[in-house]
XYZ file of C-alpha atoms in Angstrom:
642
model
C -54.381 46.275 -12.288
C -54.268 43.196 -11.383
C -51.539 40.998 -13.449
C -52.350 38.443 -15.902
C -51.074 35.673 -13.697
C -53.518 37.123 -10.896
C -56.300 37.365 -13.071
C -56.040 33.608 -13.694
C -55.221 32.801 -10.635
C -58.654 34.553 -9.160
C -60.604 32.787 -12.294
C -59.324 29.159 -11.465
C -58.226 29.065 -7.699
C -58.886 25.337 -7.330
C -56.244 24.831 -10.221
C -53.764 27.263 -8.329
C -54.310 25.640 -5.273
C -53.358 21.736 -6.981
C -50.254 23.694 -8.475
C -49.382 24.212 -4.189
C -50.234 20.754 -3.525
C -47.718 19.602 -6.050
C -45.392 21.809 -5.391
C -45.561 20.697 -1.670
C -45.637 17.100 -2.587
C -42.512 17.409 -4.711
C -40.316 19.414 -2.355
C -41.417 16.332 0.591
C -39.578 13.764 -1.953
C -36.549 16.205 -2.545
C -36.427 16.382 1.190
C -36.687 12.414 1.682
C -33.916 12.013 -0.812
C -36.188 9.942 -3.008
C -34.750 8.870 -6.672
C -34.343 11.749 -8.905
C -36.546 9.607 -11.793
C -39.120 9.119 -9.340
C -39.520 12.383 -8.370
C -39.474 13.665 -12.108
C -41.814 11.174 -12.745
C -44.144 11.870 -9.828
C -44.168 15.727 -11.109
C -45.091 14.933 -14.598
C -48.058 12.949 -13.552
C -49.446 15.510 -11.390
C -49.109 18.208 -14.055
C -51.010 15.974 -16.637
C -53.576 15.795 -14.141
C -53.523 19.584 -13.696
C -53.450 19.916 -17.615
C -55.210 17.067 -19.512
C -54.429 18.396 -22.533
C -50.665 18.153 -22.190
C -47.946 15.375 -22.500
C -45.013 16.474 -19.881
C -41.155 14.916 -20.628
C -38.084 15.998 -18.372
C -34.579 15.529 -20.484
C -31.385 15.527 -18.510
C -28.187 17.263 -20.643
C -24.969 15.856 -19.573
C -21.673 17.483 -20.180
C -21.265 16.439 -23.671
C -24.044 17.986 -24.710
C -25.980 15.220 -24.950
C -29.785 14.326 -23.972
C -31.097 11.664 -21.526
C -34.582 10.951 -20.864
C -35.607 11.205 -17.194
C -39.203 11.073 -16.704
C -42.172 11.099 -19.589
C -44.801 8.622 -18.137
C -47.208 9.162 -21.292
C -44.736 8.967 -23.489
C -43.788 5.323 -25.028
C -40.849 3.601 -24.448
C -39.789 3.697 -27.968
C -40.312 7.503 -28.527
C -38.051 8.292 -25.393
C -35.272 6.029 -26.127
C -35.277 7.171 -29.416
C -34.051 10.551 -28.074
C -31.167 9.005 -26.008
C -28.071 9.922 -26.610
C -29.236 13.052 -29.117
C -27.031 15.915 -29.298
C -28.214 19.403 -28.367
C -28.300 22.161 -31.199
C -29.886 24.783 -32.976
C -32.309 22.190 -35.145
C -32.865 19.454 -32.589
C -36.725 19.687 -32.369
C -37.648 21.595 -29.088
C -35.847 20.247 -26.609
C -32.534 19.887 -27.803
C -32.992 23.459 -29.484
C -33.932 25.189 -25.892
C -30.832 23.531 -24.267
C -28.517 24.711 -26.626
C -29.906 28.092 -26.892
C -30.921 28.040 -23.272
C -34.463 29.727 -23.713
C -38.327 28.685 -24.211
C -38.739 27.270 -27.502
C -42.504 26.820 -28.796
C -43.175 24.579 -32.093
C -46.555 24.955 -32.811
C -46.655 22.775 -35.910
C -44.044 19.990 -35.458
C -44.624 18.781 -39.090
C -43.532 21.923 -40.788
C -41.009 23.420 -38.372
C -37.507 23.017 -39.702
C -36.232 22.609 -35.935
C -38.384 19.057 -36.109
C -37.187 18.268 -39.481
C -34.767 15.433 -38.339
C -37.032 14.493 -35.730
C -40.593 14.691 -36.505
C -41.192 11.113 -37.733
C -40.570 10.117 -34.189
C -43.274 12.400 -32.371
C -46.236 12.416 -35.785
C -46.888 8.590 -35.377
C -47.620 9.105 -31.627
C -50.129 12.186 -32.732
C -47.566 14.514 -31.000
C -48.080 18.001 -33.147
C -46.897 20.334 -30.859
C -44.190 20.865 -28.567
C -43.234 23.776 -25.885
C -39.624 23.096 -24.258
C -37.890 25.115 -21.346
C -34.334 24.996 -20.360
C -33.708 24.313 -16.556
C -30.525 26.155 -16.153
C -28.435 25.868 -12.977
C -26.387 28.389 -10.805
C -23.879 28.584 -13.239
C -25.395 29.363 -16.069
C -25.193 25.824 -17.787
C -28.722 23.762 -18.826
C -28.799 21.022 -16.743
C -32.258 19.604 -18.179
C -35.546 20.651 -19.925
C -38.971 20.753 -18.938
C -41.710 19.636 -22.324
C -45.320 20.098 -23.025
C -46.233 17.869 -26.226
C -49.735 18.807 -27.007
C -51.892 16.579 -28.973
C -53.146 19.442 -31.323
C -51.229 22.755 -32.769
C -51.130 25.241 -30.435
C -48.807 26.976 -27.901
C -48.956 27.389 -24.140
C -51.731 29.636 -22.203
C -50.760 31.833 -19.553
C -51.938 29.455 -17.114
C -49.313 26.614 -18.292
C -46.459 28.904 -18.569
C -47.211 29.480 -14.657
C -47.048 26.064 -13.861
C -44.311 25.204 -15.889
C -42.485 27.935 -14.116
C -42.937 26.105 -11.008
C -41.886 23.160 -12.409
C -38.495 24.130 -13.746
C -37.716 25.550 -10.508
C -38.607 21.899 -8.419
C -36.371 20.176 -11.299
C -33.779 22.264 -10.413
C -34.022 21.960 -6.785
C -34.475 18.169 -7.844
C -31.413 17.994 -9.671
C -29.277 19.772 -7.608
C -29.770 17.912 -4.699
C -29.388 14.861 -6.625
C -25.692 16.066 -8.019
C -24.959 17.070 -4.338
C -25.792 13.576 -3.069
C -24.119 11.964 -5.896
C -21.032 14.023 -5.403
C -20.494 13.193 -1.844
C -21.135 9.618 -2.538
C -18.209 10.108 -5.196
C -16.324 11.679 -2.530
C -17.157 9.216 0.051
C -16.026 6.392 -2.245
C -13.426 7.975 -4.304
C -9.615 8.610 -3.589
C -8.926 12.031 -3.618
C -5.256 11.952 -4.982
C -5.844 9.030 -7.448
C -9.037 9.675 -8.028
C -9.685 5.449 -8.289
C -12.319 3.907 -5.941
C -11.115 3.610 -2.038
C -11.602 1.220 0.409
C -15.078 2.163 1.204
C -15.621 1.306 -2.330
C -13.894 -1.674 -2.199
C -15.757 -3.241 0.787
C -18.940 -2.192 -0.842
C -17.310 -3.927 -4.303
C -16.729 -7.040 -1.838
C -20.094 -7.358 -0.570
C -21.774 -7.039 -3.887
C -19.993 -9.652 -4.587
C -20.844 -11.591 -1.540
C -24.426 -11.099 -2.754
C -24.016 -12.149 -6.438
C -21.641 -14.276 -6.480
C -21.667 -16.443 -9.488
C -18.527 -17.753 -11.559
C -15.169 -17.611 -11.208
C -12.808 -14.629 -10.057
C -10.030 -13.042 -8.338
C -8.890 -10.415 -6.091
C -5.116 -9.155 -6.325
C -3.475 -6.608 -3.739
C -1.042 -4.830 -4.755
C 1.753 -2.828 -2.831
C 4.136 -0.429 -3.848
C 7.456 -1.020 -2.888
C 9.482 2.301 -3.389
C 6.833 4.692 -1.997
C 8.373 5.326 1.495
C 11.923 5.802 0.094
C 10.713 8.216 -2.604
C 8.501 10.242 0.098
C 11.873 9.908 2.439
C 14.399 10.736 -0.304
C 12.751 13.530 -2.742
C 9.455 14.494 -0.524
C 5.912 13.935 -0.368
C 5.233 15.869 -3.763
C 7.325 13.235 -5.621
C 5.971 10.323 -3.437
C 1.923 11.760 -3.899
C 2.871 11.601 -8.033
C 4.415 8.284 -7.789
C 1.129 7.101 -6.856
C -0.708 9.041 -9.754
C 1.459 7.466 -11.953
C 1.405 3.900 -10.535
C -2.780 4.259 -10.000
C -2.987 5.086 -13.625
C -0.982 2.528 -14.597
C -2.459 -0.466 -12.801
C -6.028 1.058 -13.864
C -5.141 0.917 -17.532
C -3.394 -2.370 -17.645
C -6.410 -4.309 -15.681
C -9.223 -2.799 -17.483
C -12.287 -3.793 -17.599
C -11.281 -5.200 -14.288
C -11.500 -2.666 -11.190
C -8.767 -0.969 -9.275
C -9.270 0.202 -5.818
C -6.882 2.137 -3.607
C -7.116 0.105 -0.008
C -4.329 2.065 1.249
C -1.354 4.222 1.595
C 1.088 2.255 -1.043
C -1.889 -0.810 -1.221
C -3.921 -1.360 -4.179
C -7.086 -3.761 -4.391
C -8.049 -5.411 -8.164
C -10.942 -7.343 -8.431
C -10.589 -9.729 -11.355
C -14.002 -10.858 -13.027
C -12.577 -11.349 -16.667
C -12.277 -14.806 -18.130
C -9.141 -13.994 -20.282
C -7.651 -12.592 -16.991
C -8.608 -15.685 -15.095
C -7.248 -18.392 -17.894
C -3.969 -16.922 -17.285
C -3.282 -15.028 -14.103
C 0.379 -15.170 -13.780
C 0.454 -13.872 -17.520
C -2.260 -10.820 -16.273
C -0.173 -10.157 -13.392
C 2.876 -10.153 -15.528
C 1.275 -7.235 -17.613
C 0.678 -4.953 -14.449
C 4.281 -5.374 -13.563
C 5.518 -4.462 -16.895
C 3.235 -1.718 -16.990
C 4.749 -0.072 -13.682
C 8.292 -0.518 -14.275
C 8.937 2.142 -16.603
C 10.783 5.118 -15.344
C 8.328 7.824 -14.232
C 8.865 11.814 -13.566
C 8.051 12.425 -10.207
C 8.062 16.061 -10.654
C 11.830 15.757 -11.554
C 12.966 12.792 -10.005
C 13.020 10.099 -12.383
C 11.609 6.763 -10.240
C 10.786 3.491 -11.534
C 7.337 2.068 -9.793
C 8.213 -1.092 -8.121
C 5.274 -3.572 -6.764
C 5.044 -6.740 -4.943
C 1.261 -8.663 -6.036
C -0.167 -11.391 -3.873
C -3.487 -13.202 -4.917
C -6.473 -15.528 -4.405
C -8.940 -17.145 -6.763
C -12.548 -18.263 -5.954
C -14.486 -20.494 -7.587
C -18.390 -20.942 -6.794
C -18.773 -22.818 -3.786
C -15.601 -22.800 -2.644
C -14.792 -20.275 0.036
C -16.416 -16.840 1.146
C -15.288 -13.598 0.010
C -13.745 -12.586 2.900
C -11.957 -15.352 2.999
C -10.670 -15.213 -0.184
C -9.480 -11.273 0.736
C -7.677 -12.831 3.666
C -6.126 -15.352 1.302
C -4.934 -12.458 -0.966
C -3.481 -10.684 2.084
C -1.450 -13.668 3.192
C -0.233 -14.473 -0.352
C 0.956 -10.515 -0.572
C 2.474 -10.591 2.823
C 4.342 -14.196 2.044
C 5.269 -12.348 -1.515
C 7.030 -9.426 0.367
C 8.639 -12.025 2.661
C 10.220 -13.754 -0.129
C 11.179 -11.524 -2.342
C 9.722 -7.688 -2.959
C 8.753 -7.458 -6.966
C 7.206 -10.562 -7.820
C 3.788 -12.177 -7.305
C 2.141 -14.938 -5.051
C -0.870 -16.695 -5.587
C -2.492 -18.135 -2.670
C -2.262 -22.002 -1.728
C -3.737 -24.066 0.795
C -1.596 -24.309 3.572
C -0.185 -20.641 3.640
C -3.247 -19.352 5.102
C -1.397 -22.064 8.415
C 2.024 -20.225 7.951
C 0.932 -16.999 7.915
C -1.578 -17.842 11.230
C 1.203 -18.902 12.980
C 3.514 -15.793 11.711
C 0.682 -13.546 12.849
C 0.579 -15.494 16.313
C 4.188 -14.932 16.573
C 4.093 -11.112 15.870
C 1.050 -10.646 18.611
C 3.399 -12.222 21.233
C 6.283 -9.755 20.377
C 4.616 -6.770 20.360
C 3.283 -7.939 23.513
C 6.353 -8.549 24.469
C 7.924 -5.000 23.285
C 4.536 -3.544 25.423
C 5.705 -5.227 28.608
C 9.437 -4.375 28.237
C 10.129 -8.582 28.116
C 12.536 -7.881 25.024
C 16.243 -7.897 26.314
C 19.492 -8.083 25.328
C 21.962 -10.895 25.931
C 25.974 -10.648 24.941
C 27.960 -13.140 23.684
C 31.660 -12.317 24.126
C 33.797 -11.835 21.231
C 37.700 -13.024 21.758
C 41.528 -13.488 20.950
C 42.247 -16.885 20.023
C 45.932 -16.170 21.728
C 44.805 -14.403 24.819
C 41.463 -15.358 25.270
C 40.823 -11.933 26.476
C 37.461 -10.560 25.416
C 37.631 -7.366 22.495
C 33.919 -6.953 22.005
C 30.211 -8.530 22.214
C 27.669 -9.336 19.780
C 24.393 -8.361 21.469
C 21.597 -10.861 21.041
C 17.861 -10.472 21.227
C 15.710 -12.623 23.907
C 12.119 -12.565 25.008
C 11.295 -13.465 28.326
C 7.844 -15.610 28.775
C 7.591 -16.303 32.795
C 10.714 -17.853 33.993
C 12.214 -18.730 30.159
C 14.279 -17.064 28.425
C 13.358 -17.390 24.346
C 15.994 -16.992 22.061
C 15.154 -14.598 18.949
C 15.203 -18.352 16.722
C 12.088 -19.211 18.631
C 10.392 -15.963 17.084
C 12.273 -15.663 13.665
C 8.975 -15.527 12.066
C 7.775 -12.737 13.706
C 10.788 -10.867 12.898
C 9.865 -11.003 9.229
C 7.413 -8.660 9.979
C 8.891 -5.199 8.830
C 7.434 -3.182 11.539
C 8.126 -5.717 14.326
C 12.211 -6.291 13.211
C 12.302 -1.941 13.274
C 10.439 -2.045 16.806
C 13.036 -4.732 18.034
C 16.199 -3.207 16.662
C 15.023 0.123 18.394
C 14.689 -1.987 21.258
C 18.141 -3.155 21.209
C 19.679 -0.222 20.344
C 18.375 1.451 23.463
C 19.282 -1.219 25.585
C 23.265 -1.542 23.992
C 23.448 2.058 24.652
C 22.856 1.879 27.917
C 24.619 -0.868 28.656
C 27.661 0.341 27.256
C 27.219 3.421 29.205
C 27.203 1.139 32.509
C 30.721 -0.425 31.119
C 32.443 2.966 30.313
C 31.577 4.350 33.538
C 32.918 1.223 35.324
C 35.999 1.752 33.300
C 36.303 -1.258 31.761
C 38.581 -1.363 28.780
C 35.998 -2.182 26.350
C 36.074 -1.553 22.485
C 32.256 -2.576 20.798
C 29.653 -4.403 20.637
C 27.709 -5.722 17.746
C 23.771 -4.995 16.608
C 22.119 -7.257 14.129
C 20.168 -4.900 11.972
C 17.654 -5.803 9.100
C 17.117 -4.929 5.619
C 13.955 -2.978 6.970
C 16.132 -0.906 9.323
C 18.507 -0.090 6.118
C 15.886 0.820 3.318
C 14.127 2.767 5.888
C 17.012 4.940 6.996
C 15.572 3.818 10.800
C 18.686 2.363 11.732
C 20.893 5.546 11.558
C 18.417 8.199 13.581
C 17.807 5.344 16.015
C 21.258 4.272 16.651
C 22.439 8.044 16.574
C 19.635 9.100 19.068
C 20.111 6.532 21.818
C 24.198 6.514 21.914
C 23.724 10.613 22.027
C 21.277 10.246 24.961
C 23.564 7.699 26.728
C 26.964 9.884 25.679
C 28.380 6.716 24.425
C 30.750 7.496 20.973
C 29.184 5.584 17.847
C 32.876 4.061 17.366
C 31.580 1.523 20.515
C 29.026 -0.041 17.909
C 29.149 -2.712 15.082
C 26.205 -3.149 13.037
C 26.155 -6.368 11.940
C 24.347 -7.532 8.124
C 23.876 -11.383 7.323
C 24.446 -11.846 3.855
C 20.687 -11.935 2.321
C 20.218 -8.124 3.615
C 23.449 -7.491 2.376
C 22.234 -8.214 -1.435
C 19.153 -6.705 -0.325
C 17.099 -8.544 -2.876
C 18.677 -6.700 -5.653
C 17.631 -3.554 -4.060
C 20.261 -1.038 -4.114
C 18.770 0.913 -0.861
C 20.500 -1.456 1.669
C 23.966 -0.985 -0.471
C 23.724 2.694 -0.180
C 22.376 2.673 3.442
C 25.612 0.905 4.294
C 27.883 3.507 2.724
C 26.121 6.041 4.279
C 26.863 4.424 7.867
C 30.357 3.748 7.125
C 30.827 7.467 5.838
C 29.476 8.322 9.551
C 32.854 5.996 10.981
C 29.942 3.031 11.899
C 31.758 -0.214 11.142
C 29.999 -2.982 9.044
C 30.174 -6.643 9.943
C 29.031 -8.943 7.293
C 27.496 -12.265 9.079
C 26.948 -15.356 8.685
C 29.686 -15.443 5.564
C 29.316 -18.615 3.161
C 25.618 -19.439 4.555
C 23.817 -17.432 1.480
C 25.037 -16.055 -1.554
C 27.270 -13.231 -1.452
C 30.438 -12.832 -2.966
C 34.144 -11.483 -1.917
C 33.685 -9.117 -5.261
C 30.678 -7.218 -3.517
C 32.808 -5.939 -1.385
C 34.713 -4.039 -3.784
C 31.699 -1.809 -4.645
C 30.105 -2.147 -0.987
C 33.003 -2.239 1.338
C 32.652 -4.004 5.073
C 34.966 -4.023 7.993
C 34.203 -7.280 9.644
C 33.351 -10.666 8.074
C 31.997 -13.133 10.404
C 32.611 -17.116 9.423
C 29.774 -18.690 9.622
C 29.139 -21.812 12.449
C 28.816 -24.514 9.384
C 32.618 -24.192 8.265
C 34.111 -24.072 11.556
C 31.705 -27.447 12.909
C 33.837 -29.058 10.004
C 37.197 -28.037 10.940
C 38.884 -31.664 12.371
C 42.065 -31.378 11.175
C 43.676 -34.764 12.254
C 40.878 -36.397 10.292
C 42.029 -35.404 7.353
C 44.536 -38.265 5.606
C 43.431 -40.588 7.773
C 40.058 -41.033 6.149
C 41.240 -39.761 2.636
C 38.190 -40.226 -0.068
C 35.427 -40.302 2.855
C 32.755 -37.387 2.106
C 33.805 -36.713 5.701
C 37.264 -36.179 5.376
C 36.282 -33.861 1.862
C 34.003 -31.612 2.978
C 36.639 -30.993 6.152
C 39.578 -30.349 3.915
C 36.982 -28.324 1.585
C 35.844 -26.079 4.763
C 39.445 -25.639 6.272
C 40.670 -24.288 2.636
C 38.031 -22.020 2.208
C 38.593 -20.873 5.812
C 42.244 -20.144 4.979
C 41.772 -18.750 1.703
C 38.923 -16.279 3.545
C 41.721 -15.153 6.183
C 44.216 -14.298 3.584
C 42.330 -12.809 1.407
C 40.517 -10.637 4.328
C 43.799 -9.634 5.450
C 44.541 -8.348 2.339
C 41.903 -6.466 2.096
C 42.206 -4.904 5.865
C 38.910 -6.989 6.555
C 38.810 -8.508 10.269
C 37.758 -12.137 10.681
C 35.388 -13.542 13.215
C 35.388 -17.621 13.760
C 31.447 -17.760 14.611
C 30.618 -20.814 16.640
C 34.300 -22.064 17.794
C 32.868 -24.787 20.351
C 36.385 -26.978 20.645
C 39.815 -26.088 21.809
C 40.848 -28.005 18.771
C 38.870 -25.818 16.563
C 40.196 -22.458 18.004
C 43.967 -23.993 17.807
C 43.493 -24.558 14.165
C 41.874 -21.265 13.561
C 44.840 -19.774 15.415
C 47.771 -21.622 13.481
C 45.400 -20.312 10.094
C 45.592 -16.791 10.934
C 42.558 -16.017 12.652
C 42.704 -13.641 15.272
C 39.382 -13.352 16.576
C 36.589 -16.011 17.636
C 33.233 -16.222 19.193
C 31.645 -19.319 20.414
C 30.889 -21.944 23.434
C 34.357 -22.427 23.740
C 34.679 -19.114 25.559
C 30.781 -18.215 26.776
C 27.403 -18.543 25.334
C 25.163 -15.679 25.530
C 24.809 -14.354 28.827
C 22.562 -11.488 30.322
C 24.112 -8.422 30.956
C 25.072 -8.973 34.862
C 27.061 -11.840 33.788
C 28.407 -10.490 30.644
C 29.556 -7.765 33.193
C 31.610 -10.039 35.273
C 32.971 -11.552 32.237
C 34.379 -8.395 31.152
C 35.795 -7.564 34.576
C 37.723 -10.954 34.516
C 38.840 -10.739 30.932
C 38.337 -7.929 29.004
C 41.492 -6.715 26.783
C 43.852 -4.196 28.846
C 44.070 -1.052 27.180
C 47.641 -1.283 27.356
C 47.278 -4.570 24.874
C 44.679 -2.822 22.894
C 46.961 -0.334 22.000
C 49.776 -2.481 20.968
C 47.390 -3.576 18.426
C 46.472 -0.660 17.220
C 50.038 0.158 16.644
C 50.670 -3.354 14.822
C 47.747 -3.306 12.799
C 46.767 0.726 12.091
C 42.859 -0.804 13.510
C 41.206 -1.304 16.376
C 41.334 -5.267 17.627
């Protein structure tokens, strides 16, 4: 016996042929990734052509269990809008009840059925007297939508209509599943997996949209977490990931309703389009920094997130979106150099400065790649015998026949990557030269190498130093690391001081360079001790003892007297603290004699030699290095290296 469906198909072959055409048309739309709403609308229209007595409706069900119209081309906008957001339940009309129970719900009389009691006033004025709804259930058994027939007479579905709807439910499920997969793919493509924030691709898309629809005033902030690398290196990447998650949550909450994006490893972008935020951008940024600056449990370690922020503002007709982004990057770059943990807003002229800096960075990177970075050496000598006891290695860049001093590419060394690359290059060169001098039997003591805060905070200097000196077979006691006052203070970051202590624990000596030019204090030596203080050339330049008294009361005499007093006092204090003093920039015999009479033992400057290449340095060492006997006598007298 043929089934009821077979009998219906045999009785109405044209109708079933139309169902097949409908199915193919909808599948083609799904394959083309047409919008879900358009696909469902076409489905309803085609079904209504097959079943003229029916009014079709497709409603989606969100995760909170609320209905939302997807398609209902023959329903009024007022009716569809009234259903938007209705919660599903056991008495929520045909569709809400079907979604709630997960079964077909047929209501032959909307006016009298209790399931429509709260909604019949919406349907009846439109002549909708009956409603049959079927749930659309996904592979996990979750109702994701409903497909409904409304009738303008009190009746239920026919066998043919049931067959049509079964096909429609399957088509809707395919379309919804396809749509959700596309949405999920886009979400993954535009979301950061770790923080769930929109990612760099979403950031670029948002800026592109701004380019197309820019109106009014808005700003862009670029934020860098300052201590992510330290946390990763110290506590592991698990703690670093947790720090990123906590920081991203705090940033997003602090700037809401403005949008936050994770655009790099430790970098975030924030698009500010709120009038309140723009009214006082500095205060707005301060709320972000304050929100971050709370202790965070990173899976055991307690870390206080720290950030540096750069920003740029756009007004209509001012500049392009790309320029605003570049300006914000310039501001961030400048902020990181002038003092991490703060905020810099772009101003006209900053871009020119940063362009020059970037050009310098490119030049230095090219020189590193071409092996045009070299070490020159300036002797450190005894004032009494003029014997060389050590050298300071100074970075030089060769450009054609010219040799360029580090001061000429100082802008580039403010970049962390450039600074660490230069240090690695200098350490390798010095280790190789030391090996050569030791093999020649030169009575050699030490070479000073300048290091940056990036070398110390990142922990790279110890690794680089150890690897290079072990490779050349040179003991580490032949090296002294020279750190400027600014680096020594480390912008308030204790990472520098901790690194200094760790290096000294390894037996590596530390020299405080350019002492007197910054804001270091001798009191800091109590907590972060060093081995050598190098008095800056500024003080030495004013040492002219014969002028004191001859021009009493003059500014020059006063400056000279003050300089002499400071240097004499520093020499005495340092000696009691078992710290060596080296006078920098000694250019005249008069200065050398006064320093010696004041108790200074070691000096450095043109009075002996400028910085010279390795061949000339070798000749100087062969001619004037301190003999081992003299070195031994000095060590016996003082208990330390000369």
